[in-house]
Coordinates of N, CA and C in Angstrom, one line a residue:
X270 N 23.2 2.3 45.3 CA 24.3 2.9 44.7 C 24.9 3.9 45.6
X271 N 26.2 4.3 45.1 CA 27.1 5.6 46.2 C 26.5 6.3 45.7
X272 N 25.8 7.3 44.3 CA 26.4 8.3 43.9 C 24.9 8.3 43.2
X273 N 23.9 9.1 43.0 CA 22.7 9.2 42.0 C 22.7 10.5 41.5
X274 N 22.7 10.6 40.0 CA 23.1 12.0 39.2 C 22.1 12.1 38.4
X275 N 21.6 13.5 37.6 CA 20.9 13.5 36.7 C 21.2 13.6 35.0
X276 N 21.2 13.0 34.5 CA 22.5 12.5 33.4 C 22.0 13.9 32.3
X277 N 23.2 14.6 32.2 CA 23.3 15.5 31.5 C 23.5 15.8 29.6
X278 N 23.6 14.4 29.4 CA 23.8 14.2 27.9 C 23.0 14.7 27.0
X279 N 23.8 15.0 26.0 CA 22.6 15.5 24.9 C 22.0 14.2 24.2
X280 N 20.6 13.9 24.3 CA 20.1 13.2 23.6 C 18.7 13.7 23.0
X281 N 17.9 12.7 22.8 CA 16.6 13.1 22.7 C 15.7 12.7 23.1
X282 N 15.7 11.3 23.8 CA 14.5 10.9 24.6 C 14.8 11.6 26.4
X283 N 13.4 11.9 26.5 CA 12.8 12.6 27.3 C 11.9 12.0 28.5
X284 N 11.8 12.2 30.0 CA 12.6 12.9 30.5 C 13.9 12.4 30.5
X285 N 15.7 12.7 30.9 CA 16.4 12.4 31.4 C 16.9 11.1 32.1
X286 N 17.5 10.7 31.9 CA 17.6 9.5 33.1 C 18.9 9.9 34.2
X287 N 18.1 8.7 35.1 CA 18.7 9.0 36.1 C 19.8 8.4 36.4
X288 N 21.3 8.7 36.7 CA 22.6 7.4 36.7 C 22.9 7.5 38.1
X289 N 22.8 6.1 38.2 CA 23.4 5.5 39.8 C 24.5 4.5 39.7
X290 N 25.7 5.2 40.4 CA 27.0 5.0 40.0 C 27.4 4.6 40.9
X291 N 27.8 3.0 41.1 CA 28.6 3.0 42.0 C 30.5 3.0 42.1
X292 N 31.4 3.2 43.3 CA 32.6 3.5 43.7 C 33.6 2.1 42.9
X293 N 32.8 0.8 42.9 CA 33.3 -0.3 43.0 C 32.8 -1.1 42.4
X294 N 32.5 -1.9 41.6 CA 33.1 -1.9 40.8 C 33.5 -1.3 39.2
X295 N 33.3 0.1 40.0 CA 33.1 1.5 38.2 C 31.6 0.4 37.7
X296 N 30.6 0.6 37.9 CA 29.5 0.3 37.5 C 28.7 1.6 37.6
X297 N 27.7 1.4 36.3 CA 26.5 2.6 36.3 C 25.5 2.2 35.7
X298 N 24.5 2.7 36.3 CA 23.7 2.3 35.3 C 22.3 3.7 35.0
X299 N 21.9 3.6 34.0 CA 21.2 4.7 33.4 C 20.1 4.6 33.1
X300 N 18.8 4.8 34.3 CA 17.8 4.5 34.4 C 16.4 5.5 33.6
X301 N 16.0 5.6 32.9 CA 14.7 6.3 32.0 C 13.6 5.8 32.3
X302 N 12.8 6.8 32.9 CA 11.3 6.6 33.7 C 10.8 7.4 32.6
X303 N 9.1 7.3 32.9 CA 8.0 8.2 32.4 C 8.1 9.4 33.7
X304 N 6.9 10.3 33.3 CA 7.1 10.9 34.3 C 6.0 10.6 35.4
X305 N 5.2 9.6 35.0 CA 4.8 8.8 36.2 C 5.7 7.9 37.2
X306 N 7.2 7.9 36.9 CA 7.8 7.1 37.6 C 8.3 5.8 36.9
X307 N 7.3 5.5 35.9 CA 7.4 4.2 35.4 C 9.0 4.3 35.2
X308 N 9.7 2.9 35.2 CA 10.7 2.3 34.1 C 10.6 2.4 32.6
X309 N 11.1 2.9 31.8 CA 10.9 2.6 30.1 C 12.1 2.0 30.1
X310 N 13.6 2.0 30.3 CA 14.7 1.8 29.6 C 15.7 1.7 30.7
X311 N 16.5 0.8 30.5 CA 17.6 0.6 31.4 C 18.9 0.2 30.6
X312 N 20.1 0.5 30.8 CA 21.1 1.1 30.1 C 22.5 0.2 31.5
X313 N 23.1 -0.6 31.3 CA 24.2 -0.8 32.2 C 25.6 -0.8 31.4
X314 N 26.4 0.0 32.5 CA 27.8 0.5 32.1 C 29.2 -0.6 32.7
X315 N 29.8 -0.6 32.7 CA 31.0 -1.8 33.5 C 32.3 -1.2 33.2
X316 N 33.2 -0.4 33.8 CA 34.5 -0.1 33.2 C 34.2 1.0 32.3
X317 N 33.2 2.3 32.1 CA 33.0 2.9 31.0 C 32.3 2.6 30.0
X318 N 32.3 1.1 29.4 CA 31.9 0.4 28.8 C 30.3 0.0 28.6
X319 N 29.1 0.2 27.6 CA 28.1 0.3 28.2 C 28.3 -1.6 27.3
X320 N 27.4 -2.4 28.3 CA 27.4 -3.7 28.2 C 26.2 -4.5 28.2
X321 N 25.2 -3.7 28.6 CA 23.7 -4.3 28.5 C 22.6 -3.2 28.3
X322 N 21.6 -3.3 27.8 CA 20.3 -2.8 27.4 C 19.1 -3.3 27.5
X323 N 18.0 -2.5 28.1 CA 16.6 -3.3 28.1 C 15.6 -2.3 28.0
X324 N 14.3 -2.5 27.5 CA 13.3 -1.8 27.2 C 12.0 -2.3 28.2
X325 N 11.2 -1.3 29.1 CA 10.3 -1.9 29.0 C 8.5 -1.3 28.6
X326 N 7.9 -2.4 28.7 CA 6.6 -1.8 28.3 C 5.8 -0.9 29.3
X327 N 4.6 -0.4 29.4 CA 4.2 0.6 30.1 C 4.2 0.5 31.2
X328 N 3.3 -1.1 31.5 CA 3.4 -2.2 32.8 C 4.6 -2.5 33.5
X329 N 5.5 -2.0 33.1 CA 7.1 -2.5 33.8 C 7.5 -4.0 33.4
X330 N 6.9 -4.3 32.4 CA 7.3 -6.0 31.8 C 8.6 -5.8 31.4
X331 N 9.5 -6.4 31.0 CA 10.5 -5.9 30.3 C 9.8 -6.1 28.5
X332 N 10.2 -5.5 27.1 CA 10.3 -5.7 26.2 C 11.5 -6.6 25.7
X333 N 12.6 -5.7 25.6 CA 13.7 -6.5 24.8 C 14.8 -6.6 25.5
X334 N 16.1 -7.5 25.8 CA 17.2 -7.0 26.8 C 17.9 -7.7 25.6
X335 N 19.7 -6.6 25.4 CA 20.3 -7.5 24.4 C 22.0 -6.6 25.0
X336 N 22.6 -7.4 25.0 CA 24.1 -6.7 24.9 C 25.0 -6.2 23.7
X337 N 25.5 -5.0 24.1 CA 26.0 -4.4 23.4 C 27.5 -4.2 23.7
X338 N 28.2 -3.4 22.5 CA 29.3 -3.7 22.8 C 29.6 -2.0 23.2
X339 N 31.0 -1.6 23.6 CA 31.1 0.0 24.1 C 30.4 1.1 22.9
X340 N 30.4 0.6 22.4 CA 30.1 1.9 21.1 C 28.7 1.9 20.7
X341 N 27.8 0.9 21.3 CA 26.5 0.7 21.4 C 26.1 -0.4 20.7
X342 N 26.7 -1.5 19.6 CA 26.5 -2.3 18.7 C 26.4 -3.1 19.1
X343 N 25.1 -3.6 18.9 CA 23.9 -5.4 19.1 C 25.2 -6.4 18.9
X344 N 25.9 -6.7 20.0 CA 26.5 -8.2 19.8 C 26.2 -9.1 21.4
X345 N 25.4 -10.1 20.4 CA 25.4 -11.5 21.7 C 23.5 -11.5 21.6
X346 N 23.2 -12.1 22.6 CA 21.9 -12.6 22.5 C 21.0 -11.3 22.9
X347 N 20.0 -11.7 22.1 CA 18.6 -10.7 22.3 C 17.5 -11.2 22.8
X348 N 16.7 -10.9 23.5 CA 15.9 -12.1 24.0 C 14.9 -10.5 24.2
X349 N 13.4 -10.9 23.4 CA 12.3 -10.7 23.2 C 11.6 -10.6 23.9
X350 N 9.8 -10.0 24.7 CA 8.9 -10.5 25.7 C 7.3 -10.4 25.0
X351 N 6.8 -10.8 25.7 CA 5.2 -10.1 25.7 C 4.9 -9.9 26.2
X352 N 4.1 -8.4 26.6 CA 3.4 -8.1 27.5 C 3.1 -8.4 28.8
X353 N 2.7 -9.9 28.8 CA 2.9 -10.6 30.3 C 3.7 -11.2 30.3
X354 N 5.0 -11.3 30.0 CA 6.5 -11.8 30.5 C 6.5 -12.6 29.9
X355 N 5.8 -13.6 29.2 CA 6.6 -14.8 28.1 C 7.9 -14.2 27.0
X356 N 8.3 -15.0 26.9 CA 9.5 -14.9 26.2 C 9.1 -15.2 24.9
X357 N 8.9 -14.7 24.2 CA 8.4 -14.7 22.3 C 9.5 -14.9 21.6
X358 N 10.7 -14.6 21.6 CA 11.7 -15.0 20.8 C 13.1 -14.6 21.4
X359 N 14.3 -15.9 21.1 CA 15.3 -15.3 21.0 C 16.5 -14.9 19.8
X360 N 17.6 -14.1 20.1 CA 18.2 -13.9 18.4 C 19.8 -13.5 19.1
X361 N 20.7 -13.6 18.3 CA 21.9 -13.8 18.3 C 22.4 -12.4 17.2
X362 N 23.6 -11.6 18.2 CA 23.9 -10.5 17.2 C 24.8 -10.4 16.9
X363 N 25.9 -10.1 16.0 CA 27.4 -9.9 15.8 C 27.4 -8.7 14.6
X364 N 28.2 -7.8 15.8 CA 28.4 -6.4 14.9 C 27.3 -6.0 14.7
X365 N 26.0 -5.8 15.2 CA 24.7 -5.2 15.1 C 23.9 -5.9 13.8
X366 N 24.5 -7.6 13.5 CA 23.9 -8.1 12.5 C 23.1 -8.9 12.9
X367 N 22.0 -9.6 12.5 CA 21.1 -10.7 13.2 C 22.3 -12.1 12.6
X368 N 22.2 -13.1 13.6 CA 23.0 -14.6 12.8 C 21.8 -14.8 12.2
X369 N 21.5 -15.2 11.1 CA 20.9 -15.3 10.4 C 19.8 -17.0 10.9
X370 N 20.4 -17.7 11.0 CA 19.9 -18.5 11.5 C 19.8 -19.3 13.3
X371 N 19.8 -18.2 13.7 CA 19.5 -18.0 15.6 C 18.6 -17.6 15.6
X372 N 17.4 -17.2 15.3 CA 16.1 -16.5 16.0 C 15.2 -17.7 16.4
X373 N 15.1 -18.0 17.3 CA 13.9 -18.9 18.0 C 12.6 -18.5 18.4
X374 N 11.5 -19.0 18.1 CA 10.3 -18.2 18.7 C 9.5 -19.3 19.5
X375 N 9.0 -18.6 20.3 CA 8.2 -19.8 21.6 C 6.6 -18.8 21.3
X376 N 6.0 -20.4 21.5 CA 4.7 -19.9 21.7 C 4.2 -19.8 23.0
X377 N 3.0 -19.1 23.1 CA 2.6 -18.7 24.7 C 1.3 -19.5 25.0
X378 N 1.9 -20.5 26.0 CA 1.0 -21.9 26.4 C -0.2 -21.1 27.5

């Protein structure tokens, strides 16, 4: 990235994250560690616009990644993990609703 900042927002999760911004295409993204360094949460921006979300577990697996819309609301697919990276389910969001009948679940072979 051009630009690495320590994101000054009032929130509540702790510590801070860190935003690396690049010039071109206005992209950012808003990275949340432990204070071991780990990854917990990753946050991506596009035009101002925040447009993706992911969580992960202690191990750096990912948990959940789902897109959102600018104002933060669950729309479009969500896709689930476990612990060692299988994919346990997917789900479908509109306006931060589940489609009611989109959720898929896979079993771990």
């Amino acid at each position: 990235s051009d630009i690495i900042q320590i994101d000054t927002a009032k929130y509540v999760r702790t510590p801070k994250a860190n935003l690396y911004i690049t010039k071109t295409p206005k992209t950012q993204f808003q990275i949340f560690e432990n204070p071991k360094g780990t990854i917990t949460a990753m946050t991506f921006y596009k035009n101002g616009k925040k447009i993706y979300v992911a969580e992960y577990y202690k191990n750096g697996q990912i948990i959940c990644k789902f897109s959102v819309t600018d104002n933060g609301v669950r729309d479009g697919k969500c896709s689930c993990y476990n612990e060692d990276g299988f994919c346990s389910k997917t789900s479908y969001y509109k306006n931060n609703n589940i489609i009611s009948d989109s959720t898929k679940y896979f079993e771990n072979k």
